[in-house]
Short mmCIF file of N, CA and C in Angstrom, two decimals:
data_model
loop_
_atom_site.label_atom_id
_atom_site.label_comp_id
_atom_site.label_asym_id
_atom_site.label_seq_id
_atom_site.Cartn_x
_atom_site.Cartn_y
_atom_site.Cartn_z
N GLN A 209 16.04 77.65 -56.47
CA GLN A 209 15.42 78.46 -55.66
C GLN A 209 16.66 79.51 -55.47
N VAL A 210 16.28 80.48 -55.44
CA VAL A 210 17.71 81.66 -55.44
C VAL A 210 17.40 81.93 -54.11
N GLN A 211 18.48 82.35 -53.50
CA GLN A 211 19.11 83.15 -52.19
C GLN A 211 19.69 83.38 -52.09
N LEU A 212 19.66 84.70 -51.19
CA LEU A 212 20.58 86.01 -50.96
C LEU A 212 21.42 85.84 -49.33
N VAL A 213 22.33 85.88 -49.26
CA VAL A 213 22.84 85.59 -47.86
C VAL A 213 24.02 86.73 -47.71
N GLU A 214 23.64 87.60 -46.54
CA GLU A 214 24.55 88.71 -46.33
C GLU A 214 25.83 87.99 -45.00
N SER A 215 26.27 88.95 -45.12
CA SER A 215 27.61 88.58 -44.24
C SER A 215 28.38 90.12 -43.80
N GLY A 216 29.05 89.85 -42.77
CA GLY A 216 29.95 90.98 -42.10
C GLY A 216 29.47 92.21 -41.31
N GLY A 217 28.33 91.96 -40.82
CA GLY A 217 27.75 92.82 -39.89
C GLY A 217 28.49 92.74 -38.50
N GLY A 218 27.91 93.71 -37.65
CA GLY A 218 28.78 93.70 -36.01
C GLY A 218 28.66 95.21 -35.72
N LEU A 219 29.41 94.86 -34.27
CA LEU A 219 29.61 95.73 -33.68
C LEU A 219 30.68 96.79 -33.90
N VAL A 220 30.84 97.98 -33.96
CA VAL A 220 31.65 98.57 -34.47
C VAL A 220 31.80 100.07 -33.90
N GLN A 221 33.02 100.97 -33.25
CA GLN A 221 32.89 102.15 -32.85
C GLN A 221 32.86 103.24 -33.61
N PRO A 222 32.02 104.16 -33.29
CA PRO A 222 31.80 105.55 -34.22
C PRO A 222 33.53 105.84 -35.36
N GLY A 223 33.13 106.10 -36.03
CA GLY A 223 34.44 106.43 -37.15
C GLY A 223 35.04 104.60 -37.52
N GLY A 224 34.98 103.90 -37.25
CA GLY A 224 35.21 102.91 -37.71
C GLY A 224 34.77 102.23 -39.12
N SER A 225 35.23 101.30 -39.51
CA SER A 225 34.76 100.78 -40.98
C SER A 225 34.12 98.86 -40.53
N LEU A 226 33.23 98.79 -41.72
CA LEU A 226 32.68 97.52 -42.05
C LEU A 226 32.63 97.34 -43.37
N ARG A 227 32.96 96.16 -43.59
CA ARG A 227 32.55 95.39 -45.09
C ARG A 227 31.38 94.47 -45.00
N LEU A 228 30.41 94.90 -45.47
CA LEU A 228 28.99 93.65 -45.73
C LEU A 228 29.54 93.08 -47.11
N SER A 229 29.06 91.99 -47.08
CA SER A 229 29.18 91.03 -48.69
C SER A 229 27.64 90.23 -48.53
N CYS A 230 27.06 89.88 -49.75
CA CYS A 230 26.08 89.52 -50.33
C CYS A 230 26.37 88.25 -51.25
N GLN A 231 25.71 87.27 -50.78
CA GLN A 231 26.34 86.12 -52.19
C GLN A 231 24.81 85.60 -52.53
N ALA A 232 24.85 85.83 -53.92
CA ALA A 232 23.56 85.14 -54.45
C ALA A 232 24.03 83.92 -54.99
N SER A 233 22.78 82.59 -54.91
CA SER A 233 22.80 81.55 -55.25
C SER A 233 21.88 80.56 -55.50
N GLY A 234 22.26 79.51 -56.38
CA GLY A 234 20.75 78.89 -56.97
C GLY A 234 20.69 79.46 -58.24
N ARG A 235 19.39 79.09 -58.83
CA ARG A 235 19.45 78.87 -60.37
C ARG A 235 18.98 80.22 -60.84
N ILE A 236 20.09 80.76 -61.36
CA ILE A 236 20.34 82.10 -61.71
C ILE A 236 20.89 82.44 -63.29
N PHE A 237 19.92 82.79 -63.81
CA PHE A 237 20.20 83.06 -65.40
C PHE A 237 21.02 84.85 -65.59
N GLY A 238 20.67 85.10 -64.64
CA GLY A 238 21.32 86.83 -64.83
C GLY A 238 20.88 87.54 -63.83
N ILE A 239 21.70 88.67 -63.22
CA ILE A 239 21.65 89.47 -62.12
C ILE A 239 21.28 90.99 -62.68
N ASN A 240 20.34 91.67 -62.73
CA ASN A 240 20.39 92.94 -62.89
C ASN A 240 20.72 93.84 -61.75
N THR A 241 20.19 94.94 -61.23
CA THR A 241 20.70 96.08 -60.63
C THR A 241 20.33 95.06 -59.13
N MET A 242 21.36 95.25 -58.17
CA MET A 242 21.90 95.05 -56.98
C MET A 242 22.12 96.08 -55.99
N ALA A 243 21.39 95.95 -54.40
CA ALA A 243 21.58 97.22 -53.71
C ALA A 243 21.60 96.76 -52.30
N TRP A 244 21.97 97.65 -51.68
CA TRP A 244 21.36 97.55 -50.12
C TRP A 244 20.46 98.41 -49.64
N TYR A 245 19.75 97.76 -48.60
CA TYR A 245 18.58 98.71 -48.05
C TYR A 245 19.09 98.86 -46.67
N ARG A 246 18.77 99.54 -45.62
CA ARG A 246 18.88 99.40 -43.92
C ARG A 246 17.15 99.59 -43.53
N GLN A 247 17.24 99.30 -42.39
CA GLN A 247 15.96 99.49 -41.58
C GLN A 247 16.44 99.74 -40.10
N ALA A 248 16.58 101.39 -39.86
CA ALA A 248 16.66 101.37 -37.76
C ALA A 248 15.45 101.00 -37.18
N PRO A 249 15.46 100.63 -36.22
CA PRO A 249 14.26 100.39 -35.06
C PRO A 249 13.36 101.55 -35.21
N GLY A 250 12.02 101.22 -35.34
CA GLY A 250 11.36 102.48 -35.42
C GLY A 250 10.99 103.35 -36.67
N LYS A 251 12.06 102.82 -37.31
CA LYS A 251 11.94 103.77 -39.06
C LYS A 251 11.47 102.72 -40.14
N GLU A 252 11.27 103.44 -41.20
CA GLU A 252 11.28 102.61 -42.38
C GLU A 252 12.32 102.56 -42.99
N ARG A 253 12.13 100.95 -43.92
CA ARG A 253 13.26 100.78 -44.68
C ARG A 253 13.69 101.98 -45.73
N GLU A 254 15.11 101.99 -45.81
CA GLU A 254 15.66 103.23 -46.42
C GLU A 254 16.86 102.25 -47.69
N LEU A 255 16.91 102.90 -48.84
CA LEU A 255 17.74 102.62 -49.81
C LEU A 255 18.74 103.39 -49.98
N VAL A 256 20.02 102.23 -49.44
CA VAL A 256 21.13 103.28 -49.32
C VAL A 256 22.40 103.26 -50.34
N ALA A 257 22.73 102.34 -51.34
CA ALA A 257 22.96 102.48 -52.47
C ALA A 257 22.61 101.11 -53.52
N THR A 258 22.72 101.62 -54.90
CA THR A 258 22.32 100.65 -55.91
C THR A 258 23.63 100.51 -56.79
N ILE A 259 23.96 99.52 -57.36
CA ILE A 259 24.81 99.07 -58.14
C ILE A 259 24.02 98.61 -59.49
N ALA A 260 24.40 98.96 -61.10
CA ALA A 260 23.61 98.37 -62.14
C ALA A 260 24.47 97.24 -62.48
N SER A 261 23.99 96.37 -63.32
CA SER A 261 24.85 95.54 -63.97
C SER A 261 26.10 95.94 -64.62
N GLY A 262 26.00 97.15 -65.27
CA GLY A 262 26.91 97.68 -65.91
C GLY A 262 28.27 98.65 -65.13
N GLY A 263 27.73 98.45 -63.39
CA GLY A 263 28.26 99.17 -62.74
C GLY A 263 28.40 100.65 -62.67
N GLY A 264 27.38 101.18 -62.81
CA GLY A 264 26.74 102.65 -62.48
C GLY A 264 26.25 102.47 -61.01
N THR A 265 26.66 103.38 -60.09
CA THR A 265 26.10 103.21 -58.67
C THR A 265 25.36 104.45 -58.62
N ASN A 266 24.73 104.58 -57.42
CA ASN A 266 23.56 105.94 -56.44
C ASN A 266 23.95 105.46 -55.32
N TYR A 267 23.93 106.36 -54.64
CA TYR A 267 24.12 106.18 -52.77
C TYR A 267 22.91 107.20 -52.47
N ALA A 268 22.31 107.14 -51.09
CA ALA A 268 21.64 107.78 -50.32
C ALA A 268 22.75 109.48 -50.15
N ASP A 269 22.08 110.51 -50.02
CA ASP A 269 22.92 111.42 -49.29
C ASP A 269 23.82 111.14 -48.41
N SER A 270 22.96 110.57 -47.39
CA SER A 270 23.50 110.34 -46.10
C SER A 270 24.64 109.59 -45.94
N VAL A 271 25.14 108.97 -46.87
CA VAL A 271 26.52 107.75 -46.89
C VAL A 271 27.12 108.09 -47.93
N LYS A 272 27.22 109.08 -48.97
CA LYS A 272 27.87 109.43 -50.02
C LYS A 272 29.19 110.00 -49.31
N GLY A 273 30.14 109.46 -50.05
CA GLY A 273 31.50 109.86 -49.61
C GLY A 273 31.85 108.95 -48.70
N ARG A 274 31.09 108.25 -47.85
CA ARG A 274 31.49 107.26 -46.72
C ARG A 274 31.43 105.71 -47.30
N PHE A 275 30.28 105.39 -47.91
CA PHE A 275 29.90 104.33 -48.13
C PHE A 275 30.46 103.92 -49.66
N THR A 276 30.98 102.47 -50.31
CA THR A 276 31.26 102.21 -51.61
C THR A 276 30.46 100.96 -51.67
N ILE A 277 29.87 101.00 -53.04
CA ILE A 277 29.18 99.83 -53.47
C ILE A 277 29.69 99.11 -54.45
N SER A 278 29.86 97.72 -54.40
CA SER A 278 30.65 97.03 -55.86
C SER A 278 29.78 95.76 -56.01
N ARG A 279 30.59 95.31 -56.82
CA ARG A 279 29.79 93.70 -57.50
C ARG A 279 30.67 93.03 -58.21
N ASP A 280 30.43 91.78 -58.09
CA ASP A 280 31.46 90.86 -58.70
C ASP A 280 30.57 90.02 -59.54
N ASN A 281 30.66 90.11 -60.93
CA ASN A 281 29.42 89.62 -61.50
C ASN A 281 29.68 88.03 -61.72
N ILE A 282 30.71 87.33 -61.71
CA ILE A 282 31.24 86.42 -61.77
C ILE A 282 31.04 85.40 -60.76
N LYS A 283 31.45 85.99 -59.44
CA LYS A 283 31.00 85.40 -58.09
C LYS A 283 29.76 85.92 -57.81
N GLN A 284 28.94 86.33 -58.22
CA GLN A 284 27.77 86.78 -58.30
C GLN A 284 27.54 87.29 -56.51
N THR A 285 28.28 88.40 -56.61
CA THR A 285 28.27 88.90 -54.92
C THR A 285 28.08 90.55 -55.34
N VAL A 286 27.81 90.90 -53.89
CA VAL A 286 27.86 92.47 -54.18
C VAL A 286 28.25 93.05 -52.44
N SER A 287 28.89 93.71 -52.70
CA SER A 287 29.78 94.45 -51.15
C SER A 287 29.25 95.84 -51.20
N LEU A 288 29.42 95.84 -49.79
CA LEU A 288 29.04 97.39 -49.25
C LEU A 288 30.15 97.84 -48.30
N GLN A 289 31.09 98.69 -48.54
CA GLN A 289 32.21 98.99 -48.14
C GLN A 289 31.65 100.30 -47.19
N MET A 290 31.90 100.34 -45.67
CA MET A 290 31.03 101.80 -45.00
C MET A 290 32.23 101.80 -44.21
N ASN A 291 32.72 103.32 -44.48
CA ASN A 291 33.85 103.97 -43.70
C ASN A 291 33.36 105.03 -42.74
N ASN A 292 33.94 105.36 -41.53
CA ASN A 292 33.61 106.63 -40.91
C ASN A 292 32.39 106.44 -40.27
N LEU A 293 31.91 105.08 -39.61
CA LEU A 293 30.30 104.83 -39.32
C LEU A 293 30.12 105.68 -38.16
N GLU A 294 28.88 106.03 -38.35
CA GLU A 294 28.01 107.05 -37.35
C GLU A 294 27.03 106.26 -36.78
N PRO A 295 26.89 106.41 -35.13
CA PRO A 295 25.50 105.91 -34.34
C PRO A 295 24.62 105.93 -35.26
N GLY A 296 24.24 106.90 -36.48
CA GLY A 296 22.74 106.83 -37.01
C GLY A 296 22.72 105.88 -38.25
N ASP A 297 23.95 105.13 -38.56
CA ASP A 297 24.10 104.22 -38.93
C ASP A 297 23.46 102.83 -38.76
N THR A 298 23.31 102.77 -37.53
CA THR A 298 22.82 101.65 -36.71
C THR A 298 21.78 101.24 -37.84
N ALA A 299 21.57 99.52 -38.28
CA ALA A 299 20.47 99.32 -38.64
C ALA A 299 20.47 98.00 -39.09
N VAL A 300 19.62 97.43 -39.53
CA VAL A 300 19.48 95.87 -40.13
C VAL A 300 19.96 96.11 -41.78
N TYR A 301 20.80 95.67 -42.29
CA TYR A 301 20.98 95.55 -43.73
C TYR A 301 20.93 94.59 -44.66
N SER A 302 20.08 95.12 -45.34
CA SER A 302 19.67 93.95 -46.21
C SER A 302 19.99 93.97 -47.63
N CYS A 303 20.19 92.81 -48.45
CA CYS A 303 20.70 92.80 -49.49
C CYS A 303 19.58 92.57 -50.95
N ASN A 304 19.51 92.90 -51.78
CA ASN A 304 18.46 93.09 -52.95
C ASN A 304 19.08 92.76 -53.90
N ALA A 305 18.36 92.28 -55.10
CA ALA A 305 18.76 92.04 -56.22
C ALA A 305 17.35 91.65 -57.18
N ALA A 306 17.45 92.16 -58.46
CA ALA A 306 16.66 91.63 -59.47
C ALA A 306 17.24 90.59 -60.27
N ILE A 307 16.30 89.47 -60.22
CA ILE A 307 17.29 88.29 -60.48
C ILE A 307 16.65 87.20 -61.88
N ARG A 308 17.04 87.22 -62.71
CA ARG A 308 16.39 86.20 -63.59
C ARG A 308 16.69 85.02 -63.78
N ASP A 309 15.37 84.36 -62.94
CA ASP A 309 15.56 82.81 -62.31
C ASP A 309 14.74 81.68 -62.66
N SER A 310 14.42 82.10 -64.46
CA SER A 310 14.11 81.16 -65.36
C SER A 310 14.12 81.57 -66.75
N LEU A 311 13.94 80.65 -67.70
CA LEU A 311 14.21 80.73 -69.03
C LEU A 311 13.22 82.12 -69.43
N VAL A 312 12.19 82.31 -68.59
CA VAL A 312 11.49 83.30 -69.16
C VAL A 312 12.22 84.68 -68.91
N TYR A 313 12.09 85.73 -69.54
CA TYR A 313 12.89 86.95 -69.37
C TYR A 313 12.18 87.76 -68.75
N ARG A 314 12.35 87.75 -67.55
CA ARG A 314 11.73 88.47 -66.51
C ARG A 314 12.62 88.54 -65.29
N TRP A 315 12.57 89.93 -64.30
CA TRP A 315 13.48 90.08 -63.41
C TRP A 315 12.70 89.76 -62.42
N VAL A 316 13.31 89.02 -61.23
CA VAL A 316 12.36 88.84 -59.73
C VAL A 316 13.02 89.33 -58.92
N ASN A 317 12.46 90.33 -58.21
CA ASN A 317 13.01 90.75 -56.75
C ASN A 317 13.06 89.74 -55.69
N TYR A 318 14.38 89.81 -55.32
CA TYR A 318 15.11 88.89 -54.08
C TYR A 318 15.44 89.66 -53.26
N TRP A 319 15.42 89.29 -51.76
CA TRP A 319 15.92 90.03 -50.51
C TRP A 319 16.57 88.81 -49.75
N GLY A 320 17.77 89.15 -49.16
CA GLY A 320 18.57 88.31 -48.09
C GLY A 320 17.61 88.71 -47.06
N ARG A 321 17.90 88.16 -45.92
CA ARG A 321 17.33 88.43 -44.63
C ARG A 321 17.97 89.40 -43.58
N GLY A 322 19.16 89.69 -44.12
CA GLY A 322 19.93 91.06 -43.25
C GLY A 322 20.77 90.39 -42.25
N THR A 323 21.96 91.60 -42.33
CA THR A 323 22.76 91.69 -41.02
C THR A 323 22.60 92.93 -40.35
N GLN A 324 22.98 92.59 -38.96
CA GLN A 324 22.68 93.79 -38.31
C GLN A 324 24.03 94.51 -38.13
N VAL A 325 24.13 95.84 -38.31
CA VAL A 325 25.32 96.52 -38.07
C VAL A 325 25.02 97.61 -36.86
N THR A 326 25.76 97.59 -35.79
CA THR A 326 25.61 98.66 -34.50
C THR A 326 26.96 99.24 -34.36
N VAL A 327 26.62 100.79 -34.53
CA VAL A 327 27.74 101.69 -34.43
C VAL A 327 27.58 102.20 -32.97
N SER A 328 28.36 102.05 -32.11
CA SER A 328 28.09 102.38 -31.00
C SER A 328 29.59 102.78 -30.09
N SER A 329 29.80 102.99 -29.19
CA SER A 329 31.01 103.26 -28.27
C SER A 329 30.88 102.53 -26.84
#
């Protein structure tokens, strides 16, 4: 059974920084694209950032220049460094990964449970 577990959320003042981490564990034969999503109260879930297995990244326009996604393929982790946080960044942040979880060559989409990030003075 594959699990994704996030950590690092919390309360931070506007302009502050937080670093989120997500650890993949279980029966893993490979990890393809990893990503961070977020969902604010009353809003739809939105894609924040993605990182391919080779390291290529993409960001939502709203976080470009402030957030940085990175991964460690040996440790099977993905992180999100969030700087200059704004109240609009308040949301539950969830980790997502396409994982090969068996000898069959297919990628299965896995999600973490999420971690709360609150930006408030």
